[in-house]
PDB file of C-alpha atoms in Angstrom:
ATOM      1  CA  LYS F   1     -17.861  -2.683   0.913  1.00 82.00           C
ATOM      2  CA  GLN F   2     -15.368  -0.622  -1.383  1.00 88.00           C
ATOM      3  CA  GLU F   3     -13.874  -3.036  -4.183  1.00 91.00           C
ATOM      4  CA  VAL F   4     -11.578  -1.791  -6.740  1.00 94.00           C
ATOM      5  CA  THR F   5     -10.403  -3.438  -9.985  1.00 95.00           C
ATOM      6  CA  GLN F   6      -7.621  -2.427 -12.297  1.00 96.00           C
ATOM      7  CA  ILE F   7      -7.668  -3.343 -16.131  1.00 93.00           C
ATOM      8  CA  PRO F   8      -5.609  -4.642 -17.763  1.00 93.00           C
ATOM      9  CA  ALA F   9      -4.079  -7.302 -15.449  1.00 93.00           C
ATOM     10  CA  ALA F  10      -0.891  -7.134 -17.556  1.00 95.00           C
ATOM     11  CA  LEU F  11       0.354  -5.284 -20.482  1.00 95.00           C
ATOM     12  CA  SER F  12       3.503  -5.540 -22.615  1.00 96.00           C
ATOM     13  CA  VAL F  13       4.356  -2.629 -25.081  1.00 96.00           C
ATOM     14  CA  PRO F  14       7.281  -1.492 -27.186  1.00 96.00           C
ATOM     15  CA  GLU F  15       9.519   1.484 -25.797  1.00 97.00           C
ATOM     16  CA  GLY F  16       8.155   5.048 -26.589  1.00 97.00           C
ATOM     17  CA  GLU F  17       4.310   4.060 -26.763  1.00 96.00           C
ATOM     18  CA  ASN F  18       1.524   6.159 -24.973  1.00 97.00           C
ATOM     19  CA  LEU F  19      -0.061   3.932 -22.562  1.00 95.00           C
ATOM     20  CA  VAL F  20      -3.618   4.265 -20.479  1.00 96.00           C
ATOM     21  CA  LEU F  21      -3.991   2.329 -17.490  1.00 97.00           C
ATOM     22  CA  ASN F  22      -7.419   2.009 -15.823  1.00 97.00           C
ATOM     23  CA  CYS F  23      -8.785   1.975 -12.200  1.00 97.00           C
ATOM     24  CA  SER F  24     -12.752   1.581 -11.104  1.00 97.00           C
ATOM     25  CA  PHE F  25     -14.320   1.771  -7.771  1.00 96.00           C
ATOM     26  CA  THR F  26     -17.600   0.623  -6.640  1.00 94.00           C
ATOM     27  CA  ASP F  27     -18.254   3.362  -3.568  1.00 91.00           C
ATOM     28  CA  SER F  28     -17.597   7.089  -5.133  1.00 90.00           C
ATOM     29  CA  ALA F  29     -17.800   7.888  -1.645  1.00 87.00           C
ATOM     30  CA  ILE F  30     -13.982   8.233  -1.635  1.00 89.00           C
ATOM     31  CA  TYR F  31     -11.377  10.923   0.145  1.00 86.00           C
ATOM     32  CA  ASN F  32      -8.873  10.384  -2.299  1.00 89.00           C
ATOM     33  CA  LEU F  33      -6.979   8.102  -4.940  1.00 93.00           C
ATOM     34  CA  GLN F  34      -3.520   7.432  -5.176  1.00 93.00           C
ATOM     35  CA  TRP F  35      -1.509   5.513  -7.872  1.00 96.00           C
ATOM     36  CA  PHE F  36       1.639   3.557  -6.684  1.00 95.00           C
ATOM     37  CA  ARG F  37       4.544   1.825  -8.408  1.00 96.00           C
ATOM     38  CA  GLN F  38       5.612  -1.334  -6.707  1.00 94.00           C
ATOM     39  CA  ASP F  39       8.516  -2.878  -8.309  1.00 93.00           C
ATOM     40  CA  PRO F  40       9.366  -6.957  -7.714  1.00 88.00           C
ATOM     41  CA  GLY F  41       9.791  -7.682  -4.197  1.00 85.00           C
ATOM     42  CA  LYS F  42       9.817  -4.258  -3.308  1.00 88.00           C
ATOM     43  CA  GLY F  43       7.589  -1.825  -1.107  1.00 89.00           C
ATOM     44  CA  LEU F  44       5.434   0.944  -2.924  1.00 92.00           C
ATOM     45  CA  THR F  45       6.667   4.044  -4.553  1.00 91.00           C
ATOM     46  CA  SER F  46       3.660   7.148  -4.593  1.00 91.00           C
ATOM     47  CA  LEU F  47       3.537   8.559  -7.793  1.00 94.00           C
ATOM     48  CA  LEU F  48       0.069  11.025  -7.783  1.00 94.00           C
ATOM     49  CA  LEU F  49      -2.681  11.402  -5.477  1.00 91.00           C
ATOM     50  CA  ILE F  50      -5.920  12.948  -6.396  1.00 92.00           C
ATOM     51  CA  GLN F  51      -8.173  14.582  -3.656  1.00 89.00           C
ATOM     52  CA  SER F  52     -11.850  13.826  -4.455  1.00 89.00           C
ATOM     53  CA  SER F  53     -12.269  17.636  -5.164  1.00 90.00           C
ATOM     54  CA  GLN F  54      -9.702  17.430  -8.308  1.00 93.00           C
ATOM     55  CA  ARG F  55     -10.039  16.297 -11.429  1.00 95.00           C
ATOM     56  CA  GLU F  56      -6.310  15.351 -12.762  1.00 95.00           C
ATOM     57  CA  GLN F  57      -3.031  15.307 -11.257  1.00 95.00           C
ATOM     58  CA  THR F  58       0.688  15.553 -13.296  1.00 96.00           C
ATOM     59  CA  SER F  59       3.933  14.400 -12.745  1.00 95.00           C
ATOM     60  CA  GLY F  60       6.334  14.345 -15.515  1.00 96.00           C
ATOM     61  CA  ARG F  61       5.376  11.842 -17.917  1.00 97.00           C
ATOM     62  CA  LEU F  62       2.597  10.605 -15.846  1.00 97.00           C
ATOM     63  CA  ASN F  63      -1.348  12.178 -15.769  1.00 97.00           C
ATOM     64  CA  ALA F  64      -3.576  10.707 -13.219  1.00 97.00           C
ATOM     65  CA  SER F  65      -7.476  11.805 -13.642  1.00 97.00           C
ATOM     66  CA  LEU F  66     -10.379  11.117 -11.607  1.00 97.00           C
ATOM     67  CA  ASP F  67     -14.013  11.289 -12.423  1.00 96.00           C
ATOM     68  CA  LYS F  68     -15.530  10.264  -8.739  1.00 93.00           C
ATOM     69  CA  SER F  69     -19.330  10.078  -9.973  1.00 92.00           C
ATOM     70  CA  SER F  70     -18.554   7.367 -12.184  1.00 95.00           C
ATOM     71  CA  GLY F  71     -15.986   5.703 -10.289  1.00 96.00           C
ATOM     72  CA  ARG F  72     -13.061   5.919 -12.561  1.00 97.00           C
ATOM     73  CA  SER F  73      -9.393   6.779 -12.815  1.00 98.00           C
ATOM     74  CA  THR F  74      -6.998   6.767 -15.391  1.00 97.00           C
ATOM     75  CA  LEU F  75      -3.266   6.664 -15.287  1.00 97.00           C
ATOM     76  CA  TYR F  76      -1.603   8.021 -18.774  1.00 97.00           C
ATOM     77  CA  ILE F  77       2.255   7.346 -19.238  1.00 97.00           C
ATOM     78  CA  ALA F  78       3.617   9.431 -22.083  1.00 97.00           C
ATOM     79  CA  ALA F  79       6.490   8.324 -24.086  1.00 97.00           C
ATOM     80  CA  SER F  80       7.194   4.876 -22.022  1.00 97.00           C
ATOM     81  CA  GLN F  81      10.333   3.571 -21.128  1.00 97.00           C
ATOM     82  CA  PRO F  82      11.996   0.166 -20.273  1.00 97.00           C
ATOM     83  CA  GLY F  83      11.971   1.808 -16.595  1.00 96.00           C
ATOM     84  CA  ASP F  84       8.640   2.207 -16.603  1.00 97.00           C
ATOM     85  CA  SER F  85       8.312  -1.926 -16.248  1.00 97.00           C
ATOM     86  CA  ALA F  86       6.854  -2.456 -12.649  1.00 97.00           C
ATOM     87  CA  THR F  87       3.457  -3.325 -11.035  1.00 96.00           C
ATOM     88  CA  TYR F  88       1.048  -0.058 -10.909  1.00 97.00           C
ATOM     89  CA  LEU F  89      -1.503  -0.091  -8.317  1.00 96.00           C
ATOM     90  CA  CYS F  90      -4.718   2.223  -7.863  1.00 97.00           C
ATOM     91  CA  ALA F  91      -6.093   2.731  -4.147  1.00 95.00           C
ATOM     92  CA  VAL F  92      -8.828   4.557  -2.935  1.00 93.00           C
ATOM     93  CA  ARG F  93      -9.206   6.208   0.221  1.00 88.00           C
ATOM     94  CA  GLY F  94     -12.135   5.944   2.340  1.00 81.00           C
ATOM     95  CA  TYR F  95     -13.979   6.751   5.244  1.00 70.00           C
ATOM     96  CA  ASN F  96     -14.075   4.630   8.002  1.00 61.00           C
ATOM     97  CA  ASN F  97     -13.885   4.365  12.145  1.00 49.00           C
ATOM     98  CA  ALA F  98      -9.915   4.043  11.769  1.00 50.00           C
ATOM     99  CA  GLY F  99      -9.555   6.781   9.537  1.00 53.00           C
ATOM    100  CA  ASN F 100      -9.210   6.797   5.829  1.00 60.00           C
ATOM    101  CA  MET F 101      -8.723   3.337   4.907  1.00 76.00           C
ATOM    102  CA  LEU F 102      -6.934   2.600   1.711  1.00 87.00           C
ATOM    103  CA  THR F 103      -8.310  -0.122  -0.580  1.00 91.00           C
ATOM    104  CA  PHE F 104      -6.557  -1.321  -2.988  1.00 94.00           C
ATOM    105  CA  GLY F 105      -6.688  -2.606  -6.619  1.00 95.00           C
ATOM    106  CA  GLY F 106      -5.354  -5.921  -8.293  1.00 93.00           C
ATOM    107  CA  GLY F 107      -2.671  -4.110 -10.113  1.00 95.00           C
ATOM    108  CA  THR F 108      -1.199  -3.923 -13.629  1.00 96.00           C
ATOM    109  CA  ARG F 109       1.806  -5.528 -14.499  1.00 96.00           C
ATOM    110  CA  LEU F 110       3.297  -3.580 -16.884  1.00 97.00           C
ATOM    111  CA  MET F 111       6.533  -4.325 -19.261  1.00 97.00           C
ATOM    112  CA  VAL F 112       7.962  -1.943 -21.624  1.00 97.00           C
ATOM    113  CA  LYS F 113      10.264  -3.654 -24.213  1.00 97.00           C
ATOM    114  CA  PRO F 114      13.246  -1.630 -25.345  1.00 94.00           C
TER     115      PRO F 114
ATOM    116  CA  GLY O   1      10.892  13.416   3.938  1.00 67.00           C
ATOM    117  CA  ALA O   2       8.521  11.001   5.291  1.00 82.00           C
ATOM    118  CA  VAL O   3      10.621   7.881   5.462  1.00 90.00           C
ATOM    119  CA  VAL O   4       9.573   4.192   6.712  1.00 93.00           C
ATOM    120  CA  SER O   5      11.655   1.409   7.006  1.00 95.00           C
ATOM    121  CA  GLN O   6      11.193  -1.947   8.192  1.00 96.00           C
ATOM    122  CA  HIS O   7      13.653  -4.276   9.397  1.00 96.00           C
ATOM    123  CA  PRO O   8      14.126  -7.202   8.618  1.00 96.00           C
ATOM    124  CA  SER O   9      13.902  -6.904   4.940  1.00 95.00           C
ATOM    125  CA  TRP O  10      13.772 -10.673   4.496  1.00 95.00           C
ATOM    126  CA  VAL O  11      13.580 -13.687   7.254  1.00 96.00           C
ATOM    127  CA  ILE O  12      13.435 -17.306   6.790  1.00 96.00           C
ATOM    128  CA  CYS O  13      12.524 -19.356  10.042  1.00 95.00           C
ATOM    129  CA  LYS O  14      11.289 -22.661  10.722  1.00 96.00           C
ATOM    130  CA  SER O  15       7.820 -23.739  11.236  1.00 96.00           C
ATOM    131  CA  GLY O  16       6.327 -23.278  14.653  1.00 96.00           C
ATOM    132  CA  THR O  17       8.915 -20.082  15.369  1.00 96.00           C
ATOM    133  CA  SER O  18       7.923 -16.672  16.095  1.00 97.00           C
ATOM    134  CA  VAL O  19       9.283 -13.716  14.077  1.00 97.00           C
ATOM    135  CA  LYS O  20       8.825  -9.644  14.732  1.00 97.00           C
ATOM    136  CA  ILE O  21       8.906  -7.369  12.273  1.00 97.00           C
ATOM    137  CA  GLU O  22       9.706  -3.477  12.889  1.00 97.00           C
ATOM    138  CA  CYS O  23       8.179  -0.557  10.747  1.00 96.00           C
ATOM    139  CA  ARG O  24       9.748   2.622  11.802  1.00 96.00           C
ATOM    140  CA  SER O  25       8.905   6.281  10.633  1.00 93.00           C
ATOM    141  CA  LEU O  26      12.271   7.846  10.608  1.00 93.00           C
ATOM    142  CA  ASP O  27      11.544  11.347   9.955  1.00 88.00           C
ATOM    143  CA  PHE O  28       8.011  12.083  11.333  1.00 88.00           C
ATOM    144  CA  GLN O  29       5.545  10.923  14.178  1.00 88.00           C
ATOM    145  CA  ALA O  30       2.971   8.189  13.328  1.00 88.00           C
ATOM    146  CA  THR O  31       0.106   7.744  15.565  1.00 83.00           C
ATOM    147  CA  THR O  32      -1.538   5.161  13.024  1.00 88.00           C
ATOM    148  CA  MET O  33       0.559   2.777  11.501  1.00 92.00           C
ATOM    149  CA  PHE O  34      -1.065   0.124   8.653  1.00 93.00           C
ATOM    150  CA  TRP O  35      -0.144  -3.640   8.287  1.00 96.00           C
ATOM    151  CA  TYR O  36      -0.389  -5.263   5.030  1.00 95.00           C
ATOM    152  CA  ARG O  37       0.073  -8.494   3.543  1.00 96.00           C
ATOM    153  CA  GLN O  38       0.774  -9.261  -0.257  1.00 93.00           C
ATOM    154  CA  PHE O  39       1.071 -12.634  -1.551  1.00 89.00           C
ATOM    155  CA  PRO O  40       2.966 -13.589  -5.219  1.00 85.00           C
ATOM    156  CA  LYS O  41       0.982 -11.358  -7.748  1.00 81.00           C
ATOM    157  CA  GLN O  42      -1.677 -10.213  -5.633  1.00 85.00           C
ATOM    158  CA  SER O  43      -2.453  -6.906  -4.472  1.00 87.00           C
ATOM    159  CA  LEU O  44      -2.218  -5.552  -0.670  1.00 91.00           C
ATOM    160  CA  MET O  45      -4.544  -6.556   1.742  1.00 92.00           C
ATOM    161  CA  LEU O  46      -5.084  -4.656   5.134  1.00 92.00           C
ATOM    162  CA  MET O  47      -4.357  -6.715   7.740  1.00 94.00           C
ATOM    163  CA  ALA O  48      -4.664  -4.320  10.394  1.00 93.00           C
ATOM    164  CA  THR O  49      -4.401  -0.693  11.794  1.00 91.00           C
ATOM    165  CA  SER O  50      -2.285   0.167  14.476  1.00 89.00           C
ATOM    166  CA  ASN O  51      -2.756   3.172  16.790  1.00 87.00           C
ATOM    167  CA  GLU O  52      -0.032   4.771  19.463  1.00 85.00           C
ATOM    168  CA  GLY O  53      -0.753   3.701  22.605  1.00 84.00           C
ATOM    169  CA  SER O  54      -4.081   1.442  22.092  1.00 85.00           C
ATOM    170  CA  LYS O  55      -5.130  -1.745  20.968  1.00 88.00           C
ATOM    171  CA  ALA O  56      -4.860  -2.509  16.873  1.00 91.00           C
ATOM    172  CA  THR O  57      -7.884  -2.711  14.904  1.00 91.00           C
ATOM    173  CA  TYR O  58      -8.066  -6.051  13.009  1.00 93.00           C
ATOM    174  CA  GLU O  59      -9.538  -6.627   9.630  1.00 91.00           C
ATOM    175  CA  GLN O  60     -12.064  -9.461   9.373  1.00 90.00           C
ATOM    176  CA  GLY O  61     -10.263 -12.873   8.951  1.00 91.00           C
ATOM    177  CA  VAL O  62      -7.233 -11.722  10.365  1.00 94.00           C
ATOM    178  CA  GLU O  63      -6.170 -13.537  13.696  1.00 93.00           C
ATOM    179  CA  LYS O  64      -5.241 -11.132  16.207  1.00 92.00           C
ATOM    180  CA  ASP O  65      -3.562 -14.176  18.684  1.00 94.00           C
ATOM    181  CA  LYS O  66      -1.237 -14.903  15.711  1.00 96.00           C
ATOM    182  CA  PHE O  67      -0.499 -11.489  14.214  1.00 96.00           C
ATOM    183  CA  LEU O  68       0.438  -9.582  17.361  1.00 96.00           C
ATOM    184  CA  ILE O  69       0.784  -5.669  16.789  1.00 94.00           C
ATOM    185  CA  ASN O  70       2.338  -3.304  19.378  1.00 92.00           C
ATOM    186  CA  HIS O  71       2.423   0.457  18.855  1.00 90.00           C
ATOM    187  CA  ALA O  72       4.608   1.608  21.818  1.00 84.00           C
ATOM    188  CA  SER O  73       5.747   4.780  20.357  1.00 90.00           C
ATOM    189  CA  LEU O  74       4.997   7.295  17.809  1.00 90.00           C
ATOM    190  CA  THR O  75       7.770   6.200  15.587  1.00 93.00           C
ATOM    191  CA  LEU O  76       7.740   2.114  15.934  1.00 95.00           C
ATOM    192  CA  SER O  77       5.298  -0.498  15.498  1.00 95.00           C
ATOM    193  CA  THR O  78       5.809  -4.322  15.516  1.00 96.00           C
ATOM    194  CA  LEU O  79       4.232  -6.968  13.954  1.00 97.00           C
ATOM    195  CA  THR O  80       4.950 -10.464  15.288  1.00 97.00           C
ATOM    196  CA  VAL O  81       3.679 -13.695  13.401  1.00 97.00           C
ATOM    197  CA  THR O  82       3.468 -16.191  16.313  1.00 96.00           C
ATOM    198  CA  SER O  83       3.906 -20.032  15.555  1.00 96.00           C
ATOM    199  CA  ALA O  84       4.542 -18.955  12.066  1.00 96.00           C
ATOM    200  CA  HIS O  85       3.560 -21.807   9.317  1.00 96.00           C
ATOM    201  CA  PRO O  86       4.305 -22.346   5.630  1.00 96.00           C
ATOM    202  CA  GLU O  87       0.997 -20.439   4.906  1.00 95.00           C
ATOM    203  CA  ASP O  88       2.264 -17.257   6.604  1.00 96.00           C
ATOM    204  CA  SER O  89       4.918 -16.963   3.738  1.00 96.00           C
ATOM    205  CA  SER O  90       4.098 -13.564   2.452  1.00 95.00           C
ATOM    206  CA  PHE O  91       5.402  -9.847   1.943  1.00 95.00           C
ATOM    207  CA  TYR O  92       4.396  -7.861   4.847  1.00 97.00           C
ATOM    208  CA  ILE O  93       4.295  -4.094   3.932  1.00 96.00           C
ATOM    209  CA  CYS O  94       3.761  -1.241   6.992  1.00 96.00           C
ATOM    210  CA  SER O  95       2.917   2.362   6.532  1.00 93.00           C
ATOM    211  CA  ALA O  96       2.623   5.285   8.302  1.00 91.00           C
ATOM    212  CA  ARG O  97       0.603   8.287   8.430  1.00 85.00           C
ATOM    213  CA  ASP O  98       2.035  11.286  10.148  1.00 79.00           C
ATOM    214  CA  THR O  99       0.258  13.346  12.913  1.00 73.00           C
ATOM    215  CA  PHE O 100      -2.626  16.138  12.588  1.00 66.00           C
ATOM    216  CA  PRO O 101      -2.726  18.442  11.261  1.00 65.00           C
ATOM    217  CA  ARG O 102       0.002  18.249   8.889  1.00 63.00           C
ATOM    218  CA  GLN O 103      -0.845  18.713   5.195  1.00 53.00           C
ATOM    219  CA  ARG O 104      -0.148  15.373   4.402  1.00 62.00           C
ATOM    220  CA  TYR O 105      -1.987  13.944   7.587  1.00 54.00           C
ATOM    221  CA  ASN O 106      -4.580  11.719   5.202  1.00 69.00           C
ATOM    222  CA  GLU O 107      -1.454  10.117   2.933  1.00 79.00           C
ATOM    223  CA  GLN O 108       0.004   7.078   4.048  1.00 85.00           C
ATOM    224  CA  PHE O 109       3.666   6.651   3.333  1.00 89.00           C
ATOM    225  CA  PHE O 110       4.832   2.682   2.550  1.00 93.00           C
ATOM    226  CA  GLY O 111       8.012   0.960   4.079  1.00 94.00           C
ATOM    227  CA  PRO O 112       9.780  -1.414   1.547  1.00 94.00           C
ATOM    228  CA  GLY O 113       8.446  -4.445   2.982  1.00 95.00           C
ATOM    229  CA  THR O 114       9.733  -7.667   4.697  1.00 96.00           C
ATOM    230  CA  ARG O 115      10.013 -11.029   2.799  1.00 96.00           C
ATOM    231  CA  LEU O 116       8.710 -14.151   5.425  1.00 96.00           C
ATOM    232  CA  THR O 117       9.322 -17.481   4.459  1.00 96.00           C
ATOM    233  CA  VAL O 118       8.212 -20.126   6.831  1.00 96.00           C
ATOM    234  CA  LEU O 119       9.724 -23.634   6.059  1.00 95.00           C
TER     235      LEU O 119
END
């Protein structure tokens, strides 16, 4: 059974810092990996999706890497801003009879202080 | 594109009543929709996979008679929490997957969630 772990569980940093959020998964047989942002009481916003054949994806100040063999992904946030404060969720998409089930990590709650 | 809506956004009900939550794909057709539950400060847990025109597939530990799922069309899935109790209070999120063979077939698009509070 796939297990996804995110470290740290919570992070508080001053504005302007570069951040690294970590995600690890136990089963390397994944279809792809996705990073989401969730604001309090809200749904999920997809940030980046990395296919299993890719090593990284970039969008603006965000960069996500994937090392499938070691079961790890990192989300790099450059020049953090207070508006980046949210919970960041990592999810891996595996293979099952229902087709590409998503397994979520516990999330990292990020607080960026002005 | 790829917008998913949920209705209602929040609902408060008395213990013992049934609550229906709708999940709609607004600009695409979804043969498969997924229902998740999220307790405070916890991650999303998949409850069931809903396939248009067939019975839903429930995850282990999820009572299919309590959480009724109907996926009657390519744009609508409903989750009915029957005889709700306070322990069913949670944040329910749905997602939808576009139909094959679009490029985004394997990506799920998430709704904004429904906050259920059972008194």
